[in-house]
Amino acid sequence: MSDVQATAVGIPTEDGVADAYLVHPADGRPRPAVLLYQDAYGLRPHLRSMADRLAGAGHTVLVPNVFYRLGPAPVVDLPAFIDPGADPTVWERLSPVLAALTPDLVKRDAGAFLRWLADSPAAADGPVALTGYCMGARLALWTAGAHPDRVAAVAGFHGGGLATDAPDSPHLEAPRITAEVYFGHADEDPSLPPEQMARFEEALTAAGVRHTCEVYEGARHGYTQADTPAYDRAADERHWAALLGLLKRAF
């Protein structure tokens, strides 16, 4: 693992400036870029530590605050250990924040994030990889479908609502995706029931997308997030192995 250098950056968008966390190997050489999409709890110390680990493996990692229209992170103040079961007001506060982020806004912002990376001296020339967690898995799919020429690989972990009946369901992006796709589903995840898992993979297969979808048995929604009760160390390490393997193939 390499030493890393991190900084806070601002990314101009059509609607303002998105605050973000940028981290890369400390040697300063341009590295393949990864756009890391947050879960619903937002840009916080745990996500920064995940980005640091990716950077230590040789990547330039950008973690934008996708809720920037409502203010800089943290948009919602949360405790160091986030347990909605112990504090039901967490979701009461987060629900309107999530509802304000539409697929159209996600795709528009993604263009700004990708352009910023293309201009960054820390990022190597060429396409980027995406990885997303919980809601971030949906954002990764919308981004890959809207910007296929800029995305080489897409990963999603414990994503919810990937293949719904909505007209803007993420699985409908499959015909536009050219990247290799890896998804690690949580076994115990009410936000992604088995019928959605099947519909999601069927869409990828029908579109001819190179993909791997795996179910992490016994893992709950949020299994990579060490600052929540859903964290599962074994499933998290499996996620790291899968993600780093995908990035090695992409770059």
mmCIF file of C-alpha atoms in Angstrom:
data_model
loop_
_atom_site.group_PDB
_atom_site.id
_atom_site.type_symbol
_atom_site.label_atom_id
_atom_site.label_comp_id
_atom_site.label_asym_id
_atom_site.label_seq_id
_atom_site.Cartn_x
_atom_site.Cartn_y
_atom_site.Cartn_z
ATOM 1 C CA MET A 1 0.000 0.000 0.000
ATOM 2 C CA SER A 2 1.296 3.425 -0.997
ATOM 3 C CA ASP A 3 1.359 6.544 1.146
ATOM 4 C CA VAL A 4 -1.527 8.792 0.128
ATOM 5 C CA GLN A 5 -2.226 12.483 -0.116
ATOM 6 C CA ALA A 6 -5.732 13.817 0.466
ATOM 7 C CA THR A 7 -7.385 17.182 -0.005
ATOM 8 C CA ALA A 8 -10.810 18.795 -0.021
ATOM 9 C CA VAL A 9 -11.819 20.100 -3.452
ATOM 10 C CA GLY A 10 -14.727 21.955 -5.014
ATOM 11 C CA ILE A 11 -16.227 20.781 -8.293
ATOM 12 C CA PRO A 12 -18.175 23.319 -10.380
ATOM 13 C CA THR A 13 -21.520 21.989 -11.599
ATOM 14 C CA GLU A 14 -24.495 23.500 -13.395
ATOM 15 C CA ASP A 15 -26.131 24.090 -10.018
ATOM 16 C CA GLY A 16 -23.248 25.292 -7.867
ATOM 17 C CA VAL A 17 -20.086 23.797 -6.430
ATOM 18 C CA ALA A 18 -19.963 20.253 -5.059
ATOM 19 C CA ASP A 19 -17.587 19.717 -2.173
ATOM 20 C CA ALA A 20 -15.596 16.504 -2.518
ATOM 21 C CA TYR A 21 -12.744 14.448 -1.104
ATOM 22 C CA LEU A 22 -9.788 13.692 -3.390
ATOM 23 C CA VAL A 23 -7.066 11.220 -2.460
ATOM 24 C CA HIS A 24 -4.230 9.707 -4.480
ATOM 25 C CA PRO A 25 -0.786 8.148 -3.996
ATOM 26 C CA ALA A 26 1.612 10.667 -2.479
ATOM 27 C CA ASP A 27 4.186 10.307 -5.252
ATOM 28 C CA GLY A 28 2.076 12.677 -7.361
ATOM 29 C CA ARG A 29 2.066 10.554 -10.505
ATOM 30 C CA PRO A 30 -1.228 10.432 -12.439
ATOM 31 C CA ARG A 31 -3.186 7.292 -11.550
ATOM 32 C CA PRO A 32 -6.318 5.597 -12.936
ATOM 33 C CA ALA A 33 -9.296 7.400 -11.463
ATOM 34 C CA VAL A 34 -12.152 5.990 -9.417
ATOM 35 C CA LEU A 35 -15.354 7.920 -8.725
ATOM 36 C CA LEU A 36 -16.726 6.632 -5.424
ATOM 37 C CA TYR A 37 -20.428 7.207 -4.788
ATOM 38 C CA GLN A 38 -21.598 7.481 -1.199
ATOM 39 C CA ASP A 39 -24.347 5.695 0.630
ATOM 40 C CA ALA A 40 -27.288 7.632 2.091
ATOM 41 C CA TYR A 41 -25.311 8.666 5.176
ATOM 42 C CA GLY A 42 -23.077 10.852 3.062
ATOM 43 C CA LEU A 43 -19.459 11.942 2.874
ATOM 44 C CA ARG A 44 -17.973 11.225 6.295
ATOM 45 C CA PRO A 45 -14.837 9.746 7.914
ATOM 46 C CA HIS A 46 -15.632 6.133 7.033
ATOM 47 C CA LEU A 47 -16.031 6.889 3.324
ATOM 48 C CA ARG A 48 -12.792 8.848 3.403
ATOM 49 C CA SER A 49 -11.050 5.823 4.894
ATOM 50 C CA MET A 50 -12.449 3.622 2.105
ATOM 51 C CA ALA A 51 -11.164 6.104 -0.468
ATOM 52 C CA ASP A 52 -7.767 6.126 1.263
ATOM 53 C CA ARG A 53 -7.546 2.348 0.947
ATOM 54 C CA LEU A 54 -8.329 2.528 -2.771
ATOM 55 C CA ALA A 55 -5.746 5.251 -3.241
ATOM 56 C CA GLY A 56 -3.194 3.159 -1.369
ATOM 57 C CA ALA A 57 -3.771 0.448 -3.947
ATOM 58 C CA GLY A 58 -2.703 2.852 -6.686
ATOM 59 C CA HIS A 59 -5.729 4.912 -7.687
ATOM 60 C CA THR A 60 -6.845 8.524 -7.669
ATOM 61 C CA VAL A 61 -10.203 8.557 -5.879
ATOM 62 C CA LEU A 62 -12.868 11.259 -5.899
ATOM 63 C CA VAL A 63 -15.752 11.114 -3.399
ATOM 64 C CA PRO A 64 -18.253 13.908 -4.113
ATOM 65 C CA ASN A 65 -20.932 15.099 -1.748
ATOM 66 C CA VAL A 66 -23.892 14.361 -4.002
ATOM 67 C CA PHE A 67 -26.190 16.295 -1.647
ATOM 68 C CA TYR A 68 -24.220 19.532 -2.187
ATOM 69 C CA ARG A 69 -27.316 21.482 -3.293
ATOM 70 C CA LEU A 70 -28.449 21.341 0.324
ATOM 71 C CA GLY A 71 -25.073 22.384 1.706
ATOM 72 C CA PRO A 72 -21.587 21.016 2.329
ATOM 73 C CA ALA A 73 -21.084 17.664 4.022
ATOM 74 C CA PRO A 74 -22.324 16.670 6.482
ATOM 75 C CA VAL A 75 -25.705 17.728 5.141
ATOM 76 C CA VAL A 76 -27.354 15.830 8.009
ATOM 77 C CA ASP A 77 -25.515 15.643 11.320
ATOM 78 C CA LEU A 78 -25.054 12.018 12.309
ATOM 79 C CA PRO A 79 -23.236 10.328 15.186
ATOM 80 C CA ALA A 80 -19.885 8.606 14.712
ATOM 81 C CA PHE A 81 -21.695 5.256 14.911
ATOM 82 C CA ILE A 82 -24.914 5.396 12.886
ATOM 83 C CA ASP A 83 -27.700 3.153 14.172
ATOM 84 C CA PRO A 84 -31.173 3.997 12.827
ATOM 85 C CA GLY A 85 -32.597 1.259 14.994
ATOM 86 C CA ALA A 86 -31.568 3.200 18.068
ATOM 87 C CA ASP A 87 -32.491 6.592 16.588
ATOM 88 C CA PRO A 88 -35.435 6.492 14.145
ATOM 89 C CA THR A 89 -35.038 10.224 13.478
ATOM 90 C CA VAL A 90 -32.023 9.404 11.268
ATOM 91 C CA TRP A 91 -34.266 8.360 8.394
ATOM 92 C CA GLU A 92 -36.784 11.107 9.125
ATOM 93 C CA ARG A 93 -33.981 13.606 8.515
ATOM 94 C CA LEU A 94 -32.481 11.788 5.537
ATOM 95 C CA SER A 95 -35.655 11.022 3.578
ATOM 96 C CA PRO A 96 -36.199 14.535 2.140
ATOM 97 C CA VAL A 97 -32.499 14.759 1.268
ATOM 98 C CA LEU A 98 -32.666 11.527 -0.714
ATOM 99 C CA ALA A 99 -35.917 12.501 -2.421
ATOM 100 C CA ALA A 100 -34.351 15.706 -3.735
ATOM 101 C CA LEU A 101 -31.674 13.824 -5.703
ATOM 102 C CA THR A 102 -33.345 12.724 -8.946
ATOM 103 C CA PRO A 103 -31.807 10.545 -11.683
ATOM 104 C CA ASP A 104 -31.626 13.555 -13.997
ATOM 105 C CA LEU A 105 -29.629 15.501 -11.438
ATOM 106 C CA VAL A 106 -27.355 12.514 -10.856
ATOM 107 C CA LYS A 107 -26.547 12.222 -14.555
ATOM 108 C CA ARG A 108 -25.957 15.951 -14.887
ATOM 109 C CA ASP A 109 -23.645 16.025 -11.888
ATOM 110 C CA ALA A 110 -21.832 12.941 -13.142
ATOM 111 C CA GLY A 111 -20.817 14.854 -16.250
ATOM 112 C CA ALA A 112 -19.275 17.554 -14.060
ATOM 113 C CA PHE A 113 -17.433 15.011 -11.888
ATOM 114 C CA LEU A 114 -16.065 13.190 -14.927
ATOM 115 C CA ARG A 115 -14.958 16.413 -16.613
ATOM 116 C CA TRP A 116 -13.209 17.490 -13.420
ATOM 117 C CA LEU A 117 -11.319 14.183 -13.276
ATOM 118 C CA ALA A 118 -10.370 14.489 -16.952
ATOM 119 C CA ASP A 119 -8.756 17.844 -16.156
ATOM 120 C CA SER A 120 -7.101 16.744 -12.907
ATOM 121 C CA PRO A 121 -3.328 16.230 -13.021
ATOM 122 C CA ALA A 122 -3.769 13.492 -10.417
ATOM 123 C CA ALA A 123 -5.881 11.368 -12.780
ATOM 124 C CA ALA A 124 -4.415 9.352 -15.629
ATOM 125 C CA ASP A 125 -5.740 9.858 -19.131
ATOM 126 C CA GLY A 126 -8.548 7.576 -20.219
ATOM 127 C CA PRO A 127 -11.800 6.290 -18.750
ATOM 128 C CA VAL A 128 -12.558 5.968 -15.053
ATOM 129 C CA ALA A 129 -14.078 3.322 -12.809
ATOM 130 C CA LEU A 130 -17.132 3.752 -10.597
ATOM 131 C CA THR A 131 -17.967 2.137 -7.302
ATOM 132 C CA GLY A 132 -21.117 2.805 -5.298
ATOM 133 C CA TYR A 133 -22.578 1.703 -1.994
ATOM 134 C CA CYS A 134 -26.262 1.348 -1.100
ATOM 135 C CA MET A 135 -27.885 4.266 -2.993
ATOM 136 C CA GLY A 136 -24.490 4.900 -4.608
ATOM 137 C CA ALA A 137 -24.880 1.687 -6.589
ATOM 138 C CA ARG A 138 -27.843 3.251 -8.366
ATOM 139 C CA LEU A 139 -25.863 6.418 -9.001
ATOM 140 C CA ALA A 140 -23.062 4.361 -10.542
ATOM 141 C CA LEU A 141 -25.478 2.703 -12.967
ATOM 142 C CA TRP A 142 -27.082 5.996 -14.003
ATOM 143 C CA THR A 143 -23.608 7.458 -14.542
ATOM 144 C CA ALA A 144 -22.395 4.511 -16.609
ATOM 145 C CA GLY A 145 -25.481 4.663 -18.808
ATOM 146 C CA ALA A 146 -25.279 8.419 -19.336
ATOM 147 C CA HIS A 147 -21.524 8.541 -19.970
ATOM 148 C CA PRO A 148 -20.521 5.188 -21.499
ATOM 149 C CA ASP A 149 -17.459 6.599 -23.255
ATOM 150 C CA ARG A 150 -15.964 7.697 -19.912
ATOM 151 C CA VAL A 151 -16.554 4.598 -17.797
ATOM 152 C CA ALA A 152 -14.469 1.418 -17.988
ATOM 153 C CA ALA A 153 -15.797 -0.438 -14.943
ATOM 154 C CA VAL A 154 -18.787 -0.262 -12.603
ATOM 155 C CA ALA A 155 -19.050 -1.837 -9.167
ATOM 156 C CA GLY A 156 -21.957 -1.746 -6.755
ATOM 157 C CA PHE A 157 -22.292 -3.207 -3.274
ATOM 158 C CA HIS A 158 -25.450 -3.804 -1.244
ATOM 159 C CA GLY A 159 -27.359 -1.624 -3.699
ATOM 160 C CA GLY A 160 -31.091 -1.209 -3.248
ATOM 161 C CA GLY A 161 -33.847 -0.533 -5.751
ATOM 162 C CA LEU A 162 -31.755 -1.609 -8.721
ATOM 163 C CA ALA A 163 -34.583 -3.094 -10.784
ATOM 164 C CA THR A 164 -37.927 -1.596 -9.869
ATOM 165 C CA ASP A 165 -41.031 -0.927 -11.960
ATOM 166 C CA ALA A 166 -40.240 2.794 -12.133
ATOM 167 C CA PRO A 167 -39.617 4.293 -15.591
ATOM 168 C CA ASP A 168 -36.180 5.466 -14.453
ATOM 169 C CA SER A 169 -35.135 2.256 -12.686
ATOM 170 C CA PRO A 170 -31.332 1.809 -12.829
ATOM 171 C CA HIS A 171 -31.507 -1.567 -14.590
ATOM 172 C CA LEU A 172 -32.943 0.174 -17.656
ATOM 173 C CA GLU A 173 -29.505 1.734 -18.238
ATOM 174 C CA ALA A 174 -28.117 -1.686 -19.222
ATOM 175 C CA PRO A 175 -28.387 -1.224 -23.038
ATOM 176 C CA ARG A 176 -26.211 1.897 -22.793
ATOM 177 C CA ILE A 177 -23.503 0.468 -20.528
ATOM 178 C CA THR A 178 -20.226 -0.523 -22.189
ATOM 179 C CA ALA A 179 -18.195 -1.053 -18.998
ATOM 180 C CA GLU A 180 -17.573 -4.316 -17.175
ATOM 181 C CA VAL A 181 -19.968 -4.584 -14.218
ATOM 182 C CA TYR A 182 -19.605 -6.272 -10.833
ATOM 183 C CA PHE A 183 -22.336 -6.247 -8.170
ATOM 184 C CA GLY A 184 -22.168 -7.808 -4.731
ATOM 185 C CA HIS A 185 -25.715 -8.099 -3.378
ATOM 186 C CA ALA A 186 -26.550 -8.413 0.294
ATOM 187 C CA ASP A 187 -28.322 -11.656 1.090
ATOM 188 C CA GLU A 188 -30.519 -10.092 3.760
ATOM 189 C CA ASP A 189 -31.637 -6.941 1.983
ATOM 190 C CA PRO A 190 -35.298 -5.918 1.846
ATOM 191 C CA SER A 191 -34.377 -3.104 -0.563
ATOM 192 C CA LEU A 192 -33.316 -5.671 -3.187
ATOM 193 C CA PRO A 193 -35.573 -8.752 -3.043
ATOM 194 C CA PRO A 194 -34.734 -11.843 -5.125
ATOM 195 C CA GLU A 195 -37.065 -10.829 -7.949
ATOM 196 C CA GLN A 196 -35.161 -7.573 -8.373
ATOM 197 C CA MET A 197 -31.830 -9.392 -8.293
ATOM 198 C CA ALA A 198 -33.068 -11.645 -11.104
ATOM 199 C CA ARG A 199 -34.495 -8.758 -13.143
ATOM 200 C CA PHE A 200 -31.252 -6.816 -12.784
ATOM 201 C CA GLU A 201 -29.084 -9.673 -14.035
ATOM 202 C CA GLU A 202 -31.504 -10.477 -16.836
ATOM 203 C CA ALA A 203 -31.243 -6.880 -18.054
ATOM 204 C CA LEU A 204 -27.435 -7.018 -18.056
ATOM 205 C CA THR A 205 -27.436 -10.345 -19.870
ATOM 206 C CA ALA A 206 -29.956 -9.205 -22.486
ATOM 207 C CA ALA A 207 -27.858 -6.095 -23.162
ATOM 208 C CA GLY A 208 -24.668 -8.098 -23.586
ATOM 209 C CA VAL A 209 -22.953 -6.365 -20.651
ATOM 210 C CA ARG A 210 -19.902 -8.168 -19.258
ATOM 211 C CA HIS A 211 -20.936 -8.703 -15.692
ATOM 212 C CA THR A 212 -20.726 -10.692 -12.485
ATOM 213 C CA CYS A 213 -23.478 -10.576 -9.876
ATOM 214 C CA GLU A 214 -22.946 -12.395 -6.591
ATOM 215 C CA VAL A 215 -25.015 -12.736 -3.443
ATOM 216 C CA TYR A 216 -23.040 -12.410 -0.229
ATOM 217 C CA GLU A 217 -24.734 -14.999 1.959
ATOM 218 C CA GLY A 218 -25.631 -13.838 5.436
ATOM 219 C CA ALA A 219 -24.628 -10.241 4.736
ATOM 220 C CA ARG A 220 -27.004 -7.385 5.459
ATOM 221 C CA HIS A 221 -27.669 -4.184 3.556
ATOM 222 C CA GLY A 222 -24.728 -1.926 4.394
ATOM 223 C CA TYR A 223 -22.194 -4.710 5.014
ATOM 224 C CA THR A 224 -19.210 -2.541 3.968
ATOM 225 C CA GLN A 225 -20.013 0.337 6.299
ATOM 226 C CA ALA A 226 -17.975 -0.120 9.477
ATOM 227 C CA ASP A 227 -19.684 2.793 11.240
ATOM 228 C CA THR A 228 -23.067 1.006 11.220
ATOM 229 C CA PRO A 229 -24.510 -2.148 12.842
ATOM 230 C CA ALA A 230 -24.791 -3.795 9.390
ATOM 231 C CA TYR A 231 -21.018 -4.116 9.012
ATOM 232 C CA ASP A 232 -19.746 -7.604 8.209
ATOM 233 C CA ARG A 233 -15.959 -7.939 8.168
ATOM 234 C CA ALA A 234 -15.863 -11.084 6.026
ATOM 235 C CA ALA A 235 -18.267 -9.651 3.458
ATOM 236 C CA ASP A 236 -16.347 -6.371 3.455
ATOM 237 C CA GLU A 237 -13.050 -8.115 2.692
ATOM 238 C CA ARG A 238 -14.777 -10.076 -0.058
ATOM 239 C CA HIS A 239 -15.958 -6.745 -1.466
ATOM 240 C CA TRP A 240 -12.404 -5.387 -1.472
ATOM 241 C CA ALA A 241 -11.085 -8.433 -3.295
ATOM 242 C CA ALA A 242 -13.828 -8.174 -5.928
ATOM 243 C CA LEU A 243 -13.418 -4.419 -6.381
ATOM 244 C CA LEU A 244 -9.645 -4.483 -6.680
ATOM 245 C CA GLY A 245 -9.895 -7.400 -9.106
ATOM 246 C CA LEU A 246 -12.297 -5.428 -11.284
ATOM 247 C CA LEU A 247 -10.015 -2.387 -11.248
ATOM 248 C CA LYS A 248 -7.022 -4.514 -12.195
ATOM 249 C CA ARG A 249 -8.907 -5.814 -15.222
ATOM 250 C CA ALA A 250 -10.091 -2.312 -16.178
ATOM 251 C CA PHE A 251 -6.707 -0.602 -15.896
#
